[in-house]
Amino acid sequence: MSYSIVLHAGAADSWAGESQLQEKTEFFLHHLINGAEDKLRNGESALQVVTEVVSALEDYPQFNAGKGSALNNDGFHELEAAVIDGRTCRYRAAGGLQRTKNPIKLAHKMLDFPAPALIIGNAADELAETNGLDMVDNSYFTTDSRRVYWEAKMNKLLENHGTVGAVALDIYGNLAAANSTGGVTFKHRGRIGDTAIVGAGIYADDEVAVVCSGSGDAILQATVAGRAAAATRSGTKLNDAVEKAILKSAELYPDSSCGVIAIDASGSISIHCNSRIFAVASASSSQPEWAGIARSTIPILSQLAIFENEKIIAGMVKYPTFPNQIVVCSQPREPILSLEAEPFVDFFIRLRRVIRKVQSFYQAPDIAFITCGKTSSAFVFPLSISTQYMDIDLKDDDYTTTYRPLSDGHRADFHYVDDRLIKVRIHRPDKAGLFSTELQQYSQTILQIWTILQVLSREVGPDASRPHLEVHPQRKGHVTIFLGMPHPSSFPKPATFCDSLPGYLTPELGPKVADMASLGRLAGKMAEYLTSSSI
């Protein structure tokens, strides 16, 4: 029999901690999802498994639920949780908890009684205590990092995300969902977010189970979980339903971020977020287990789109590393660097048209460009001033280089370090900026790039799994294919925002833009400009 499970530990725009903390967190998520999968495989119910998973997440102090929860504006904790048995659609939730050690256990215990479906405040703690659940002092939920953050950022909220949750399908075909949170840092005393509200941050029935994380007030008002579930029940594919629900929430509340995990009755899994990062883990009878910090899966928000046709979509970047940064994506979403020759050239010809219009809009003398690994996305960086011409090889004594002639006046230099290929530099026959080149010459260069990508796929194999194609205006005479990151990664922390063009471009996301409303207005003006003439 088939089974599936997904858990999350919060969608967020920032990350606190060093690489050791990331490794420790990912190890914990791996261990937790492995245990949950074993329980489902051995016949435990989806309802029991999601409750146990969320309880374990509540006990892990790194996450904003249970121990480690956010502090409200009065400096204490108020927790909330909910659970839904998809088989019966029975929903139970509790909020405003101050002493119940594991809020999700109270929500689960409430399924034993015909009512209430939702209980809040002191009465909720009293119900937990009456039913023999573990009770603690409110200070138990406080961690040093939460207290330090609260004291340092008093009335200066920078991060308003954080929930834990799980959805599962058991071998009997039953679905279940569970969610828990400490809420928003500096939240008003008594505030209830989306986490405990059916149809907002959580939903489950006999066809689909959904839980959300992120900007709780936006998710609550946009009814994200219910919206995604309704679309799925109406025949929309699960992944599309989840993405559309997130996009609608972001359209209604532009400054918000959201992550969603979902499973349908067939066992299909969806993990989507428009936040910068999303801590998740998943496993199923048909897919291997995975756990880690996921990156944003929705590169372009509806209100930030500037151009779209059947093959390409472009928009402003929510998490930029450079002023006026643009993201472009192939349509349908296929990894750009894995396209066959004809659609590869066609995409880049369309890209050239968009870039030239963007360049005209900004009166930008030059353009930088980098693809985002083996994804459907790439970044465009319009430059406000001309860059110094630096068409040099940037030689390193540790490099060894081999040369291969290509057609139409091109040449490829393969650079190795300790016999490992790290990059390929494709020299072009002219020194103009690539996107300013005459169309025939441009198309020839794009075809040579595709040819080298095929060589890498055949000769390097797995080492070429995440290539990045860079067009850097300081090196106009060539384009570069990096095998791996062009520079050390800062992930899961945001990449540095640079006011001037760095020596190497980054395909990573930076800090969230400060004014989403202004960015949306700029996107609207650019969209009008781009559609005012043919592209």
XYZ file of C-alpha atoms in Angstrom:
535
model
C 0.000 0.000 0.000
C 1.149 3.549 -0.706
C 1.942 6.188 1.917
C 3.358 9.722 1.946
C 4.445 12.241 4.545
C 5.740 15.811 4.489
C 6.774 17.887 7.482
C 7.896 21.484 7.739
C 9.720 23.522 10.370
C 8.872 26.985 9.115
C 8.964 29.271 6.084
C 11.172 32.323 6.603
C 13.041 35.179 4.956
C 16.060 35.082 7.267
C 18.256 32.494 8.966
C 19.878 32.789 12.389
C 22.900 30.618 13.024
C 26.059 29.282 11.429
C 26.601 26.265 9.164
C 26.855 23.909 12.151
C 23.312 24.853 13.154
C 22.085 24.153 9.629
C 23.754 20.724 9.655
C 22.297 19.926 13.082
C 18.822 21.044 11.996
C 18.921 19.042 8.767
C 20.159 15.955 10.632
C 17.217 16.257 13.031
C 14.758 16.576 10.128
C 16.324 13.519 8.428
C 15.989 11.493 11.612
C 12.403 12.623 12.184
C 11.175 11.898 8.652
C 12.853 8.475 8.669
C 11.064 7.545 11.875
C 7.732 8.824 10.578
C 8.113 6.865 7.354
C 8.797 3.666 9.286
C 5.635 4.185 11.323
C 3.481 4.717 8.231
C 5.039 1.731 6.496
C 4.242 -0.417 9.529
C 0.579 0.581 9.586
C 0.355 3.495 12.016
C -2.417 5.943 11.172
C -1.731 9.254 9.435
C -3.438 11.071 12.311
C -1.166 9.529 14.923
C 1.986 10.066 12.868
C 1.405 13.780 12.159
C 0.664 14.336 15.853
C 3.887 12.595 16.906
C 5.927 14.457 14.284
C 4.600 17.874 15.311
C 5.123 17.034 18.988
C 8.787 16.252 18.237
C 9.103 19.534 16.312
C 7.598 21.378 19.290
C 10.324 19.906 21.530
C 13.164 21.038 19.217
C 14.261 24.518 20.415
C 15.363 25.834 17.020
C 11.780 26.084 15.743
C 9.000 28.543 16.555
C 6.644 26.094 18.265
C 6.637 24.628 21.760
C 10.073 25.212 23.294
C 11.685 28.015 21.310
C 8.436 29.830 20.590
C 8.304 33.537 19.838
C 7.645 36.058 22.616
C 4.650 38.365 22.399
C 4.724 42.127 22.978
C 4.477 41.593 26.744
C 7.467 39.227 26.754
C 5.732 35.890 27.316
C 4.521 32.990 25.184
C 1.070 32.153 23.795
C 0.971 29.003 21.675
C -1.558 27.464 19.306
C -2.023 24.191 17.424
C -4.556 22.285 15.344
C -5.109 18.805 13.967
C -7.546 17.416 11.383
C -8.489 13.793 10.709
C -9.107 13.802 6.965
C -11.085 10.547 7.127
C -13.830 12.147 9.234
C -13.021 15.857 8.697
C -12.958 16.254 12.477
C -10.974 19.352 13.462
C -9.702 20.325 16.882
C -7.592 23.340 17.854
C -6.355 25.284 20.850
C -4.879 28.770 21.119
C -3.518 31.218 23.669
C -1.811 28.374 25.547
C 0.703 29.464 28.180
C 1.422 26.286 30.163
C 0.663 23.275 27.938
C 4.018 21.722 27.008
C 2.841 20.268 23.692
C -0.144 22.124 22.216
C -0.563 19.539 19.449
C -1.205 16.837 22.061
C -4.078 18.879 23.439
C -5.578 19.316 19.968
C -5.263 15.561 19.394
C -6.770 14.751 22.818
C -9.758 16.973 22.034
C -10.724 14.522 19.261
C -11.868 12.201 22.048
C -14.709 14.606 22.888
C -17.664 15.824 20.806
C -16.835 19.470 21.614
C -15.346 22.027 21.659
C -13.706 22.174 18.238
C -11.664 25.248 19.235
C -10.699 26.468 22.696
C -8.600 29.504 23.628
C -6.833 30.953 26.669
C -6.793 29.812 30.280
C -9.621 27.374 29.627
C -7.428 25.602 27.059
C -4.598 25.157 29.559
C -7.095 23.952 32.159
C -8.463 21.386 29.711
C -4.944 20.111 29.043
C -4.197 19.848 32.744
C -7.507 18.101 33.490
C -6.667 15.481 30.849
C -3.254 14.735 32.314
C -1.071 16.389 29.694
C 2.382 17.693 30.640
C 2.257 21.234 32.006
C 5.191 23.662 32.355
C 5.965 27.207 33.488
C 5.749 29.728 30.673
C 9.516 30.300 30.946
C 10.073 26.722 29.696
C 9.281 27.894 26.151
C 11.944 30.637 26.224
C 15.349 30.083 24.648
C 18.325 32.413 24.956
C 18.178 33.315 21.274
C 14.477 34.220 21.456
C 14.991 36.359 24.556
C 18.027 38.145 23.084
C 16.153 38.813 19.854
C 13.105 40.134 21.727
C 15.205 42.474 23.855
C 17.293 43.721 20.917
C 14.429 44.226 18.459
C 11.742 45.565 20.759
C 9.076 47.119 18.524
C 11.288 46.575 15.463
C 9.909 43.331 14.088
C 12.127 41.939 11.339
C 10.928 38.349 11.089
C 7.298 37.300 11.394
C 7.380 33.710 10.252
C 7.613 30.344 11.927
C 5.387 27.324 12.315
C 5.835 23.568 12.364
C 3.493 21.089 10.761
C 2.953 17.820 8.941
C 0.607 16.156 6.463
C 0.410 12.413 5.832
C -1.356 9.669 3.877
C -1.386 6.266 5.555
C -1.525 2.790 3.979
C -5.277 2.682 4.585
C -5.801 5.707 2.323
C -6.523 8.187 5.130
C -5.144 11.737 5.224
C -4.354 13.932 8.227
C -2.821 17.341 8.971
C -1.304 19.000 12.049
C 0.157 22.449 12.725
C 1.688 24.242 15.737
C 3.282 27.632 16.361
C 4.439 30.178 18.885
C 3.065 32.904 16.622
C 4.586 36.219 15.619
C 7.321 37.878 17.676
C 5.883 40.978 19.406
C 2.359 39.848 18.559
C -0.481 41.481 20.478
C -1.451 39.537 23.571
C -4.348 37.238 22.680
C -3.650 37.260 18.954
C -4.550 34.076 17.033
C -3.011 33.484 13.597
C -3.701 31.063 10.783
C -2.126 27.963 12.325
C -5.095 26.885 14.439
C -7.830 27.979 12.017
C -9.344 25.412 9.660
C -9.301 26.592 6.046
C -6.610 29.184 6.778
C -3.372 27.507 7.878
C -4.648 23.917 7.923
C -7.117 21.704 6.055
C -7.718 18.001 5.479
C -10.452 15.784 4.086
C -10.615 12.522 2.147
C -8.934 14.043 -0.943
C -6.228 16.438 0.248
C -4.304 17.581 3.340
C -2.667 21.026 3.530
C -0.739 23.017 6.138
C 0.846 26.460 5.837
C 3.637 28.527 7.353
C 4.664 32.143 6.997
C 2.884 35.464 7.411
C 0.008 34.237 9.539
C -2.380 37.183 9.275
C -2.085 37.162 5.474
C -2.529 33.374 5.271
C -5.561 33.631 7.563
C -7.265 36.346 5.515
C -6.381 34.742 2.174
C -7.587 31.307 3.392
C -4.590 29.684 1.729
C -5.100 26.082 2.891
C -8.801 26.088 2.042
C -8.157 27.789 -1.297
C -5.565 25.167 -2.284
C -7.796 22.306 -1.135
C -10.842 23.617 -3.005
C -8.872 23.915 -6.237
C -7.530 20.382 -5.817
C -11.021 19.004 -5.212
C -12.171 20.797 -8.374
C -9.629 18.956 -10.499
C -6.593 21.259 -10.464
C -3.318 19.394 -10.084
C -2.067 19.558 -6.493
C 1.135 21.430 -7.302
C -0.704 24.019 -9.392
C -3.410 24.441 -6.749
C -0.854 25.115 -4.023
C 1.145 27.564 -6.132
C -1.950 29.498 -7.180
C -3.102 29.777 -3.551
C 0.274 31.215 -2.527
C 0.287 33.633 -5.449
C -3.207 34.836 -4.544
C -2.149 35.416 -0.941
C 0.886 37.401 -2.113
C -1.294 39.405 -4.489
C -3.714 40.301 -1.684
C -0.952 40.960 0.863
C 2.197 41.944 -1.088
C 4.525 42.087 1.908
C 3.693 38.536 3.009
C 5.563 35.256 2.537
C 4.134 31.773 2.660
C 5.190 28.124 2.553
C 2.786 25.239 1.974
C 3.068 21.455 2.162
C 0.296 19.224 0.843
C -0.552 15.621 -0.023
C -3.499 14.307 -2.048
C -5.275 10.957 -1.892
C -2.994 9.462 -4.547
C 0.075 10.234 -2.428
C 1.321 13.113 -4.587
C 3.398 15.618 -2.625
C 3.591 19.390 -3.080
C 6.135 21.669 -1.384
C 5.948 25.316 -2.411
C 7.021 28.646 -0.945
C 7.490 32.264 -1.925
C 9.543 32.806 1.225
C 13.317 32.768 0.786
C 13.744 29.480 2.670
C 11.516 26.644 3.907
C 12.707 23.898 6.275
C 11.043 20.686 5.052
C 11.341 16.911 4.837
C 9.376 14.337 2.855
C 9.151 10.622 2.192
C 6.774 8.264 0.423
C 6.424 4.715 -0.821
C 7.345 5.930 -4.326
C 10.009 8.585 -3.623
C 13.204 8.576 -1.547
C 13.371 10.518 1.698
C 14.636 14.115 1.552
C 15.217 16.690 4.262
C 16.794 20.135 4.256
C 16.363 23.873 3.806
C 14.479 24.413 0.551
C 14.813 27.557 -1.546
C 11.907 29.629 -2.862
C 9.984 27.690 -5.512
C 8.005 30.660 -6.840
C 10.496 33.057 -8.454
C 7.941 35.544 -9.829
C 4.949 36.939 -7.956
C 1.944 38.049 -9.996
C 2.258 41.683 -8.936
C 5.966 41.740 -9.851
C 5.614 40.245 -13.355
C 6.755 42.522 -16.167
C 6.353 40.280 -19.220
C 4.871 36.906 -20.105
C 4.200 34.807 -23.184
C 3.983 31.094 -23.869
C 7.760 30.580 -23.656
C 9.138 33.072 -21.151
C 8.070 35.083 -18.099
C 10.004 37.891 -16.417
C 9.552 39.855 -13.234
C 11.155 41.917 -10.505
C 13.003 40.014 -7.749
C 11.604 39.896 -4.211
C 15.007 38.935 -2.754
C 17.540 40.852 -4.882
C 21.318 41.028 -4.637
C 21.549 44.007 -7.006
C 19.426 47.102 -7.748
C 16.559 46.583 -10.240
C 17.327 42.873 -10.553
C 15.093 40.882 -12.936
C 14.296 37.158 -12.909
C 13.356 35.309 -16.102
C 11.903 31.797 -16.320
C 11.257 29.368 -19.135
C 7.673 28.295 -19.826
C 6.688 25.591 -19.230
C 9.116 25.315 -16.336
C 12.000 23.240 -17.609
C 15.659 23.645 -16.592
C 17.065 26.220 -18.995
C 20.428 24.527 -19.382
C 18.803 21.143 -20.071
C 16.671 22.256 -23.030
C 17.203 20.631 -26.423
C 19.031 22.673 -29.051
C 16.059 24.291 -30.797
C 14.098 25.351 -27.666
C 17.388 26.408 -26.031
C 18.214 28.816 -28.865
C 14.579 29.944 -29.068
C 14.507 30.755 -25.333
C 17.687 32.814 -25.530
C 16.443 34.716 -28.577
C 13.286 35.609 -26.665
C 15.429 36.453 -23.637
C 17.505 38.823 -25.765
C 14.367 40.734 -26.789
C 13.238 41.096 -23.170
C 16.703 42.152 -21.990
C 17.037 44.803 -24.689
C 13.678 46.307 -23.650
C 14.689 46.209 -19.964
C 17.966 47.853 -20.898
C 16.056 50.550 -22.775
C 13.643 51.121 -19.872
C 16.497 51.724 -17.433
C 18.735 53.394 -20.010
C 21.261 50.830 -18.793
C 24.556 50.844 -20.709
C 25.198 47.192 -19.926
C 23.664 43.942 -18.650
C 24.929 41.083 -16.486
C 23.292 37.638 -16.510
C 23.504 34.308 -14.683
C 21.395 31.154 -14.761
C 20.320 29.571 -11.472
C 21.841 26.104 -11.751
C 19.638 23.420 -13.283
C 16.410 25.357 -12.778
C 14.023 27.214 -15.041
C 15.236 30.584 -13.712
C 17.966 33.109 -14.477
C 18.828 36.581 -13.185
C 19.325 39.755 -15.212
C 21.228 42.694 -13.680
C 20.747 46.069 -15.451
C 23.778 48.300 -14.857
C 23.294 52.024 -14.347
C 26.855 52.877 -15.391
C 29.297 51.332 -17.825
C 31.692 48.851 -16.285
C 35.435 48.891 -16.738
C 36.505 46.564 -19.534
C 38.381 43.642 -17.977
C 38.503 40.955 -20.643
C 41.267 39.043 -18.892
C 41.708 35.386 -18.060
C 42.107 35.954 -14.297
C 44.817 33.293 -14.351
C 45.555 31.171 -11.316
C 48.746 29.200 -10.880
C 46.693 26.194 -9.855
C 44.731 26.128 -13.118
C 45.504 23.822 -15.974
C 43.744 24.613 -19.213
C 42.887 22.694 -22.356
C 41.562 24.342 -25.515
C 38.968 23.156 -27.970
C 38.072 24.914 -31.218
C 34.400 25.513 -31.914
C 32.631 26.629 -35.080
C 31.889 30.161 -36.251
C 35.064 31.595 -34.716
C 34.423 30.421 -31.141
C 36.819 28.621 -28.780
C 36.326 26.823 -25.463
C 38.897 26.870 -22.634
C 38.447 24.083 -20.068
C 39.895 25.061 -16.678
C 40.905 22.339 -14.202
C 42.083 22.352 -10.589
C 43.632 19.087 -9.387
C 42.236 17.337 -12.467
C 38.714 18.513 -11.649
C 36.955 20.677 -14.226
C 35.682 23.840 -12.545
C 34.665 26.068 -15.465
C 34.553 26.441 -19.227
C 35.177 29.797 -20.854
C 33.696 30.199 -24.337
C 35.507 32.883 -26.316
C 33.404 34.809 -28.811
C 34.693 36.297 -32.075
C 33.612 39.835 -31.117
C 34.032 42.003 -28.006
C 30.574 43.586 -27.847
C 28.222 42.776 -25.010
C 26.529 39.451 -25.745
C 22.972 40.801 -25.718
C 23.985 43.745 -27.942
C 25.427 41.460 -30.583
C 23.773 41.222 -34.006
C 21.147 38.445 -33.982
C 22.903 35.990 -36.275
C 26.168 36.179 -34.311
C 24.228 35.986 -31.050
C 22.405 32.829 -32.190
C 25.706 31.223 -33.187
C 27.140 31.905 -29.722
C 24.058 30.472 -28.015
C 24.363 27.304 -30.104
C 28.034 26.975 -29.090
C 27.017 27.279 -25.444
C 24.497 24.472 -25.935
C 27.167 22.352 -27.622
C 29.512 22.720 -24.643
C 26.690 21.853 -22.239
C 26.242 18.570 -24.126
C 29.980 17.921 -23.871
C 29.831 18.492 -20.119
C 26.857 16.171 -19.776
C 28.716 13.380 -21.585
C 32.206 13.841 -20.193
C 31.692 15.160 -16.667
C 28.384 13.565 -15.715
C 27.273 14.178 -12.106
C 29.900 16.906 -11.600
C 27.976 18.998 -14.129
C 24.700 18.622 -12.263
C 24.516 22.310 -11.244
C 26.197 24.411 -13.935
C 25.780 28.185 -13.984
C 26.050 30.204 -17.189
C 27.467 33.688 -16.534
C 27.582 36.692 -18.854
C 29.706 39.284 -17.066
C 30.037 42.754 -18.668
C 33.633 43.105 -17.475
C 34.509 40.067 -19.576
C 32.720 40.868 -22.822
C 34.812 38.623 -25.034
C 33.444 35.409 -23.576
C 30.776 33.686 -21.522
C 31.556 31.286 -18.670
C 29.990 28.028 -17.565
C 30.789 27.333 -13.909
C 30.456 23.776 -12.610
C 29.023 24.582 -9.207
C 28.784 27.946 -7.494
C 30.938 30.739 -8.971
C 31.832 31.769 -5.393
C 31.316 30.426 -1.838
C 27.652 30.119 -0.919
C 26.147 31.973 2.046
C 23.025 29.787 2.051
C 20.843 29.459 4.077
C 21.716 33.034 5.005
C 20.803 35.592 2.319
C 23.452 36.535 -0.209
C 24.960 40.006 0.156
C 23.174 42.889 -1.562
C 25.686 44.845 -3.704
C 25.174 48.391 -4.973
C 27.971 47.915 -7.524
C 28.652 44.955 -9.769
C 30.710 42.258 -7.994
C 33.511 40.344 -9.653
C 31.348 37.241 -9.784
C 27.574 37.137 -10.011
C 25.437 35.067 -7.652
C 22.417 32.909 -8.501
C 21.357 33.025 -4.828
C 18.646 35.144 -3.247
C 19.500 38.176 -1.147
C 17.632 40.009 1.635
C 13.969 40.814 1.121
C 13.295 44.128 -0.603
C 12.360 46.823 1.917
C 9.305 48.228 0.112
C 7.248 45.651 -1.771
C 4.560 48.191 -2.664
C 7.056 50.442 -4.440
C 8.589 47.446 -6.206
C 5.129 46.445 -7.405
C 4.516 49.936 -8.814
C 7.867 49.843 -10.621
C 7.000 46.425 -12.054
C 3.697 47.830 -13.300
C 5.449 50.692 -15.107
C 7.960 48.328 -16.647
C 5.232 45.912 -17.752
C 3.437 48.768 -19.476
C 6.666 49.796 -21.188
C 7.525 46.265 -22.315
C 4.072 45.677 -23.782
C 3.901 49.066 -25.489
C 5.896 47.669 -28.386
C 6.479 44.236 -29.806
C 9.036 41.961 -28.128
